[in-house]
mmCIF file of N, CA, C and O in Angstrom:
data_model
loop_
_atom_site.group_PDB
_atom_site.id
_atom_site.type_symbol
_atom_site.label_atom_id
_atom_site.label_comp_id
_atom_site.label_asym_id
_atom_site.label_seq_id
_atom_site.Cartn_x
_atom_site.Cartn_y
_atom_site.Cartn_z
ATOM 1 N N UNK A 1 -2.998 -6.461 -33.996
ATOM 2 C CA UNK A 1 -1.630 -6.113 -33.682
ATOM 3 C C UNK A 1 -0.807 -7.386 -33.495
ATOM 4 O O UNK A 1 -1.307 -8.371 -32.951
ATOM 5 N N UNK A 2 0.388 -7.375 -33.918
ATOM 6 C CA UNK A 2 0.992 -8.390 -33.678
ATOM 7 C C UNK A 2 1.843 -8.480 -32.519
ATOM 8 O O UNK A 2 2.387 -7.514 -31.985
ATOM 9 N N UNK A 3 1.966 -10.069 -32.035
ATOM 10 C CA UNK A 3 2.466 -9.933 -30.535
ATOM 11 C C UNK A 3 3.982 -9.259 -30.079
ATOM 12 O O UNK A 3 4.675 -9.289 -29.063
ATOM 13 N N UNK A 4 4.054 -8.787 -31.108
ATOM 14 C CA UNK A 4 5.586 -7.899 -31.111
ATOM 15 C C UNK A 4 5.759 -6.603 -30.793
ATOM 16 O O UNK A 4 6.741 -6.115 -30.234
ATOM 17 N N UNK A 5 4.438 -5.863 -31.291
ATOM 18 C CA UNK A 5 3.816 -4.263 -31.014
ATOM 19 C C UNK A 5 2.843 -4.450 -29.529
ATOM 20 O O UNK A 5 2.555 -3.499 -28.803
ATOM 21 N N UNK A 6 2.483 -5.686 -29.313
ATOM 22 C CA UNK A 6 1.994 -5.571 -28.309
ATOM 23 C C UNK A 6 2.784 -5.681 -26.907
ATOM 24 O O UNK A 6 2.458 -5.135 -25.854
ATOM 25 N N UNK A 7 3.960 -6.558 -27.149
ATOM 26 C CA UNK A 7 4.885 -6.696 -26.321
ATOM 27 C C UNK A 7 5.491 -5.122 -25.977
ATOM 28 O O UNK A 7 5.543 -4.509 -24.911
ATOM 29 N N UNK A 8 5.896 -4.775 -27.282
ATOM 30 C CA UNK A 8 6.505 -3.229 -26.910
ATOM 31 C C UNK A 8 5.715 -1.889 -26.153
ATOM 32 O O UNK A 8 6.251 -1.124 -25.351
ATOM 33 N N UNK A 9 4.540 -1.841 -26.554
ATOM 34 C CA UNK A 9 3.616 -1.806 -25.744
ATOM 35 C C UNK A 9 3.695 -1.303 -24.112
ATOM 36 O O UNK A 9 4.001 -0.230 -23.592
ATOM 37 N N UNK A 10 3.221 -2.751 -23.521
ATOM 38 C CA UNK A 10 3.632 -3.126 -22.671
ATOM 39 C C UNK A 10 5.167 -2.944 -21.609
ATOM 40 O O UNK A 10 5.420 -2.554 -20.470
ATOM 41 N N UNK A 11 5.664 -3.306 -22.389
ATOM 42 C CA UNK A 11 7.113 -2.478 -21.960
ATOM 43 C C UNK A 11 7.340 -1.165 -21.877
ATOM 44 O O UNK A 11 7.758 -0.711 -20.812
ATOM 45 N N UNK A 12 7.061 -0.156 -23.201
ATOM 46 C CA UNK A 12 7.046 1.043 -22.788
ATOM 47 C C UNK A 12 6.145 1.363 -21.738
ATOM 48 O O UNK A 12 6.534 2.126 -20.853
ATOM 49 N N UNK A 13 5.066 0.919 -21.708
ATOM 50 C CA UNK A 13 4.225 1.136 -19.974
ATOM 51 C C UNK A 13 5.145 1.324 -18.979
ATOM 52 O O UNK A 13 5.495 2.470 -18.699
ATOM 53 N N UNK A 14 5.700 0.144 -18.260
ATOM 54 C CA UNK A 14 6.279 -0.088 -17.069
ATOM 55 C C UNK A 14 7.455 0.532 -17.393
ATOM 56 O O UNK A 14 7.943 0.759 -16.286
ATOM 57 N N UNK A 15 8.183 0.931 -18.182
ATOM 58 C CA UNK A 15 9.105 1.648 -18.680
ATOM 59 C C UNK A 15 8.741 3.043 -17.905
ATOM 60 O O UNK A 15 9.540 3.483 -17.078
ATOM 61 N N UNK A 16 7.388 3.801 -18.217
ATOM 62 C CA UNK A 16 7.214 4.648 -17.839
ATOM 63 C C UNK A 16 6.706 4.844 -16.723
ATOM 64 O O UNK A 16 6.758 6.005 -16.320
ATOM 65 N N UNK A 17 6.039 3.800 -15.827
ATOM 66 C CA UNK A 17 6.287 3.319 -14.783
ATOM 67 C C UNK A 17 7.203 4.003 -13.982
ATOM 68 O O UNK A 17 7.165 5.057 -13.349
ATOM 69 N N UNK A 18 8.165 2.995 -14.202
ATOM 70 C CA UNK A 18 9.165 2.952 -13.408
ATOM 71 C C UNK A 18 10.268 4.672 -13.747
ATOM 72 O O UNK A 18 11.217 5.037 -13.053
ATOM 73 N N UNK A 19 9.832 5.239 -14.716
ATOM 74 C CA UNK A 19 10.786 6.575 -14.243
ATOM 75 C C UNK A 19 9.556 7.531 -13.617
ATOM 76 O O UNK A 19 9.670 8.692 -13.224
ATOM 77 N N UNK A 20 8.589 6.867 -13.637
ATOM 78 C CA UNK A 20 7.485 8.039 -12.485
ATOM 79 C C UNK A 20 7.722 7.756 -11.213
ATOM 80 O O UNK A 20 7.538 8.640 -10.377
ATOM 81 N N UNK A 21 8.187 6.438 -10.811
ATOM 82 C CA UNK A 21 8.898 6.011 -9.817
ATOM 83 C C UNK A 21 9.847 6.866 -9.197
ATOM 84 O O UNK A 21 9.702 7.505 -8.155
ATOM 85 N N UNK A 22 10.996 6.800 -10.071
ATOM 86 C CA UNK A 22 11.636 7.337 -9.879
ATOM 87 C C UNK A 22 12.022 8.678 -9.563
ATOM 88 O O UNK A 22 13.019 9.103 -8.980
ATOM 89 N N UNK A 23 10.968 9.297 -10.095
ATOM 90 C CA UNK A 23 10.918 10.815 -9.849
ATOM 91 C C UNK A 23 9.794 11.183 -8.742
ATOM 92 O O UNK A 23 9.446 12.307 -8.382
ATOM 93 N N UNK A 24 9.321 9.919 -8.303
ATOM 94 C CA UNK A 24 9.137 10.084 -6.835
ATOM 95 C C UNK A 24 9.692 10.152 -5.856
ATOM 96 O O UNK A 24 9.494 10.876 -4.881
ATOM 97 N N UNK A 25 10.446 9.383 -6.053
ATOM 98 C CA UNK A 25 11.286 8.638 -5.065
ATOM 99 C C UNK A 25 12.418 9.959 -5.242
ATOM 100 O O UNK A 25 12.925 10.166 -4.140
ATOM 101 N N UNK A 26 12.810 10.643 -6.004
ATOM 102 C CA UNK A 26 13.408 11.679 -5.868
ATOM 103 C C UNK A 26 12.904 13.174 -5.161
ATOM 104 O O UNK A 26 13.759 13.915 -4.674
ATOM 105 N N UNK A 27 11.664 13.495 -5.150
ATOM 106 C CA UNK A 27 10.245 14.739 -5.090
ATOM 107 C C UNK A 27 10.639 14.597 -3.248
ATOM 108 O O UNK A 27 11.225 15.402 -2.524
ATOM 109 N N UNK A 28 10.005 13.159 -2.906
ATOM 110 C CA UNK A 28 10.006 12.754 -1.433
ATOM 111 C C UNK A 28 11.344 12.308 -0.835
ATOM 112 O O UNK A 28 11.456 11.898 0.320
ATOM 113 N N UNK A 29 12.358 12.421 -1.720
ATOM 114 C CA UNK A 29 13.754 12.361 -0.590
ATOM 115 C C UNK A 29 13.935 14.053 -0.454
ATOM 116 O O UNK A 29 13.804 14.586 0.647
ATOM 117 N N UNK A 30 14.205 14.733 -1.501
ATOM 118 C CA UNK A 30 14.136 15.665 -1.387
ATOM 119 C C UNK A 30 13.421 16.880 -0.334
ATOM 120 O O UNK A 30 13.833 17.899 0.221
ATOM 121 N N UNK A 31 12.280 16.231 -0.402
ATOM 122 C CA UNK A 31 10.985 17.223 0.561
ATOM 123 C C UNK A 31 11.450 16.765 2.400
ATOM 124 O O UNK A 31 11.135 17.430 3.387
ATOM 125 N N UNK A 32 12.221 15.520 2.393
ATOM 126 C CA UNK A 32 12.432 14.950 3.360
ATOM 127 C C UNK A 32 11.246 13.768 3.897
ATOM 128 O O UNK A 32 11.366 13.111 4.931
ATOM 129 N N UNK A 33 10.233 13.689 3.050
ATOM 130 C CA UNK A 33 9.116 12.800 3.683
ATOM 131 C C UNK A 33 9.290 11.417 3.694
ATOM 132 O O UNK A 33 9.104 10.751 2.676
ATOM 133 N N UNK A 34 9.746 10.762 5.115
ATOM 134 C CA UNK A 34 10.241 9.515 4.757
ATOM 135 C C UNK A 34 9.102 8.500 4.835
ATOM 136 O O UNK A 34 9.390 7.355 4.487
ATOM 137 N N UNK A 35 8.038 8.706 5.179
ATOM 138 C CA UNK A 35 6.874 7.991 4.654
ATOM 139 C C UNK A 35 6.422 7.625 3.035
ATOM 140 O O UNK A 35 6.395 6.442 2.696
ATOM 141 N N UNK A 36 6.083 8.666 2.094
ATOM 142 C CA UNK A 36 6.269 9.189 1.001
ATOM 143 C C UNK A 36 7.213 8.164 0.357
ATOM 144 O O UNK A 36 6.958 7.244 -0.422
ATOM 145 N N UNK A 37 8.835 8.737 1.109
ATOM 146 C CA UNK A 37 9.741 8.160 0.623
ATOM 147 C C UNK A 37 9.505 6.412 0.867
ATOM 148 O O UNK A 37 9.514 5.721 -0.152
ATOM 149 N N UNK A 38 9.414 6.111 1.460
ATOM 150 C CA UNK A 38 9.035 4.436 1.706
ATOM 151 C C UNK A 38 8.152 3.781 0.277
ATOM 152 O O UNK A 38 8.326 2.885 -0.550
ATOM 153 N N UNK A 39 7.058 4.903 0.598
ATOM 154 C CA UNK A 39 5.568 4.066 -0.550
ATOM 155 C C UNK A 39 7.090 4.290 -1.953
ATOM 156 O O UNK A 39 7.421 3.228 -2.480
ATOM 157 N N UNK A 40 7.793 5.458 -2.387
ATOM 158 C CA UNK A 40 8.097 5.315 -3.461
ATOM 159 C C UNK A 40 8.960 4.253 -3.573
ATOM 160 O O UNK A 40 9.283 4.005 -4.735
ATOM 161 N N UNK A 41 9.257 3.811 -3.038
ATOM 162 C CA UNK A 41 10.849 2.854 -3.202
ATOM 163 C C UNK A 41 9.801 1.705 -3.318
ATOM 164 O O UNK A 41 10.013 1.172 -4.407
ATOM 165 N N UNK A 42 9.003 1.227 -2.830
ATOM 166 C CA UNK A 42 8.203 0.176 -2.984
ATOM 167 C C UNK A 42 7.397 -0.093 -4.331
ATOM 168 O O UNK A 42 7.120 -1.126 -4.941
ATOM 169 N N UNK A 43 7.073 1.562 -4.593
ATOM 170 C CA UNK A 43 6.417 1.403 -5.968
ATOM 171 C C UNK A 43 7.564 1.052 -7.213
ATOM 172 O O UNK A 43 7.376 0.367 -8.219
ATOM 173 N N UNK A 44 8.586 1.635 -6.860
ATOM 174 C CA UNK A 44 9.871 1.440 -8.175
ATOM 175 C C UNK A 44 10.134 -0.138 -7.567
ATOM 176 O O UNK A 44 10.800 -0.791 -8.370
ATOM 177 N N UNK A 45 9.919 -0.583 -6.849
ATOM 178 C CA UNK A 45 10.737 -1.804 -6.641
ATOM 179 C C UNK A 45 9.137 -3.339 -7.139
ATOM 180 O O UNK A 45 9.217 -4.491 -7.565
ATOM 181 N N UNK A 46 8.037 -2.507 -6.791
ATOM 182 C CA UNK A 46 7.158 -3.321 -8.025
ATOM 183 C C UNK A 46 7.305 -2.609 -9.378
ATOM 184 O O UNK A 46 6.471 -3.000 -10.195
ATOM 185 N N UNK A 47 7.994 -1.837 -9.746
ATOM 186 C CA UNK A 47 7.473 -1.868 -11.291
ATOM 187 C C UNK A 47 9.036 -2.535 -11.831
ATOM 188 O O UNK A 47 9.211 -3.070 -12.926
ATOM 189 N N UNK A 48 9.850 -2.388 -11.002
ATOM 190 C CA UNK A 48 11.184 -3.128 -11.558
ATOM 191 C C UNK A 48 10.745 -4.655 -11.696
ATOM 192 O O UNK A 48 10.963 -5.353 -12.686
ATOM 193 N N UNK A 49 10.105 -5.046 -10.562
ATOM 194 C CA UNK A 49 9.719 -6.720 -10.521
ATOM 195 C C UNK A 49 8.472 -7.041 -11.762
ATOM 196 O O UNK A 49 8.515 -8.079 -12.422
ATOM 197 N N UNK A 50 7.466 -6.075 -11.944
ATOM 198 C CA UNK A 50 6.474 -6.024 -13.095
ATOM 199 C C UNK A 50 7.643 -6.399 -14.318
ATOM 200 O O UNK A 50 7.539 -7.488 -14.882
ATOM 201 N N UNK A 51 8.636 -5.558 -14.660
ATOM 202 C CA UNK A 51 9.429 -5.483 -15.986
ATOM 203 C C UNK A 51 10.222 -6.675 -16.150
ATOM 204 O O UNK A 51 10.747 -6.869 -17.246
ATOM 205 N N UNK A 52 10.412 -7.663 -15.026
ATOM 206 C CA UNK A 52 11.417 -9.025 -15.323
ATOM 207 C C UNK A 52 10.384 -9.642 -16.382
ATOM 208 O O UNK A 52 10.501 -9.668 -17.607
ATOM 209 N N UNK A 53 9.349 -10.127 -15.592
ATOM 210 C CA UNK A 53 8.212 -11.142 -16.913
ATOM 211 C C UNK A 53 8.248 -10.533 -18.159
ATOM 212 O O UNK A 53 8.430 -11.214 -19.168
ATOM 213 N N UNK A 54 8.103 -9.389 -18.206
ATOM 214 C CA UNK A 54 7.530 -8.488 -19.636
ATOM 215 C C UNK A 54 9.121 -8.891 -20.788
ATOM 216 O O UNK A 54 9.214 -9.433 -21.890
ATOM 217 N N UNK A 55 10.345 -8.184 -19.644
ATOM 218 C CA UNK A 55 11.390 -8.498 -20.434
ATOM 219 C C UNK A 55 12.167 -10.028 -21.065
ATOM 220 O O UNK A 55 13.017 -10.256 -21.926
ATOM 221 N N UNK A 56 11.032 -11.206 -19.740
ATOM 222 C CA UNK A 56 11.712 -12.497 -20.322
ATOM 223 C C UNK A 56 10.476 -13.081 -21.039
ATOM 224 O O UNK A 56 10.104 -14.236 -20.830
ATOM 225 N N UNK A 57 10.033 -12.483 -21.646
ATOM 226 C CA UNK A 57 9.034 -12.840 -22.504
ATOM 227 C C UNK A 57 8.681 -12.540 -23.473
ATOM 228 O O UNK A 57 7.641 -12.958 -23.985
ATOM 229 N N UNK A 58 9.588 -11.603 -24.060
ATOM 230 C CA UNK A 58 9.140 -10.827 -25.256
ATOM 231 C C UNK A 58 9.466 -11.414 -26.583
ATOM 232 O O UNK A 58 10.622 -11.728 -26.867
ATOM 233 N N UNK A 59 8.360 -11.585 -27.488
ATOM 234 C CA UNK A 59 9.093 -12.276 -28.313
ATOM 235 C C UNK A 59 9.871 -12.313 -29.682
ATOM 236 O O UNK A 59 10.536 -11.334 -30.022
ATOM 237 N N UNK A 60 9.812 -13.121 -30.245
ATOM 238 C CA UNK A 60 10.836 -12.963 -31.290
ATOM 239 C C UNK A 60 10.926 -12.197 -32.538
ATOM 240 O O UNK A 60 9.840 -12.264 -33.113
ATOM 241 N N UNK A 61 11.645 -11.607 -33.087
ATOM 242 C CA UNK A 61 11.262 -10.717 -33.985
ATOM 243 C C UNK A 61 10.751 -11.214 -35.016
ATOM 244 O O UNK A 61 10.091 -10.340 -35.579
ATOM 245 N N UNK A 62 10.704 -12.534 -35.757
ATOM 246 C CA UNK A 62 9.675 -12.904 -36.280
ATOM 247 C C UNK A 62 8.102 -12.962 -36.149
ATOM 248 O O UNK A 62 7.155 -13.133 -36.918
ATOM 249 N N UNK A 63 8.285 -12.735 -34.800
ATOM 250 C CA UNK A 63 6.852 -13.248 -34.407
ATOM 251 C C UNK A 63 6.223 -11.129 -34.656
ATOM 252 O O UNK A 63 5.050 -10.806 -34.468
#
């Protein structure tokens, strides 16, 4: 694979990640569980920080 499909990859991961996140973090505001609610905001707030490297690294469309 070339490092271009692998990059994308990768991105769509944490991509999907981060809207499972999100639809946590929605499930547990909702239900009212502010414990719950805590772990989710933490988990979206590592997969947002996971996606900076992935996104400043991706490379060139030649490649």
């Amino acid at each position: 694979m070339s490092p271009r499909v692998v990059w994308a990859f990768n991105f769509t991961g944490w991509i999907l990640f981060t809207f499972s996140a999100v639809g946590f973090v929605w499930t547990t505001w909702r239900a009212g569980d502010m414990i719950g609610l805590a772990a989710s905001l933490f988990f979206l707030i590592a997969c947002l920080v996971f996606l900076v490297p992935v996104w400043a690294h991706r490379p060139g469309r030649r490649d």
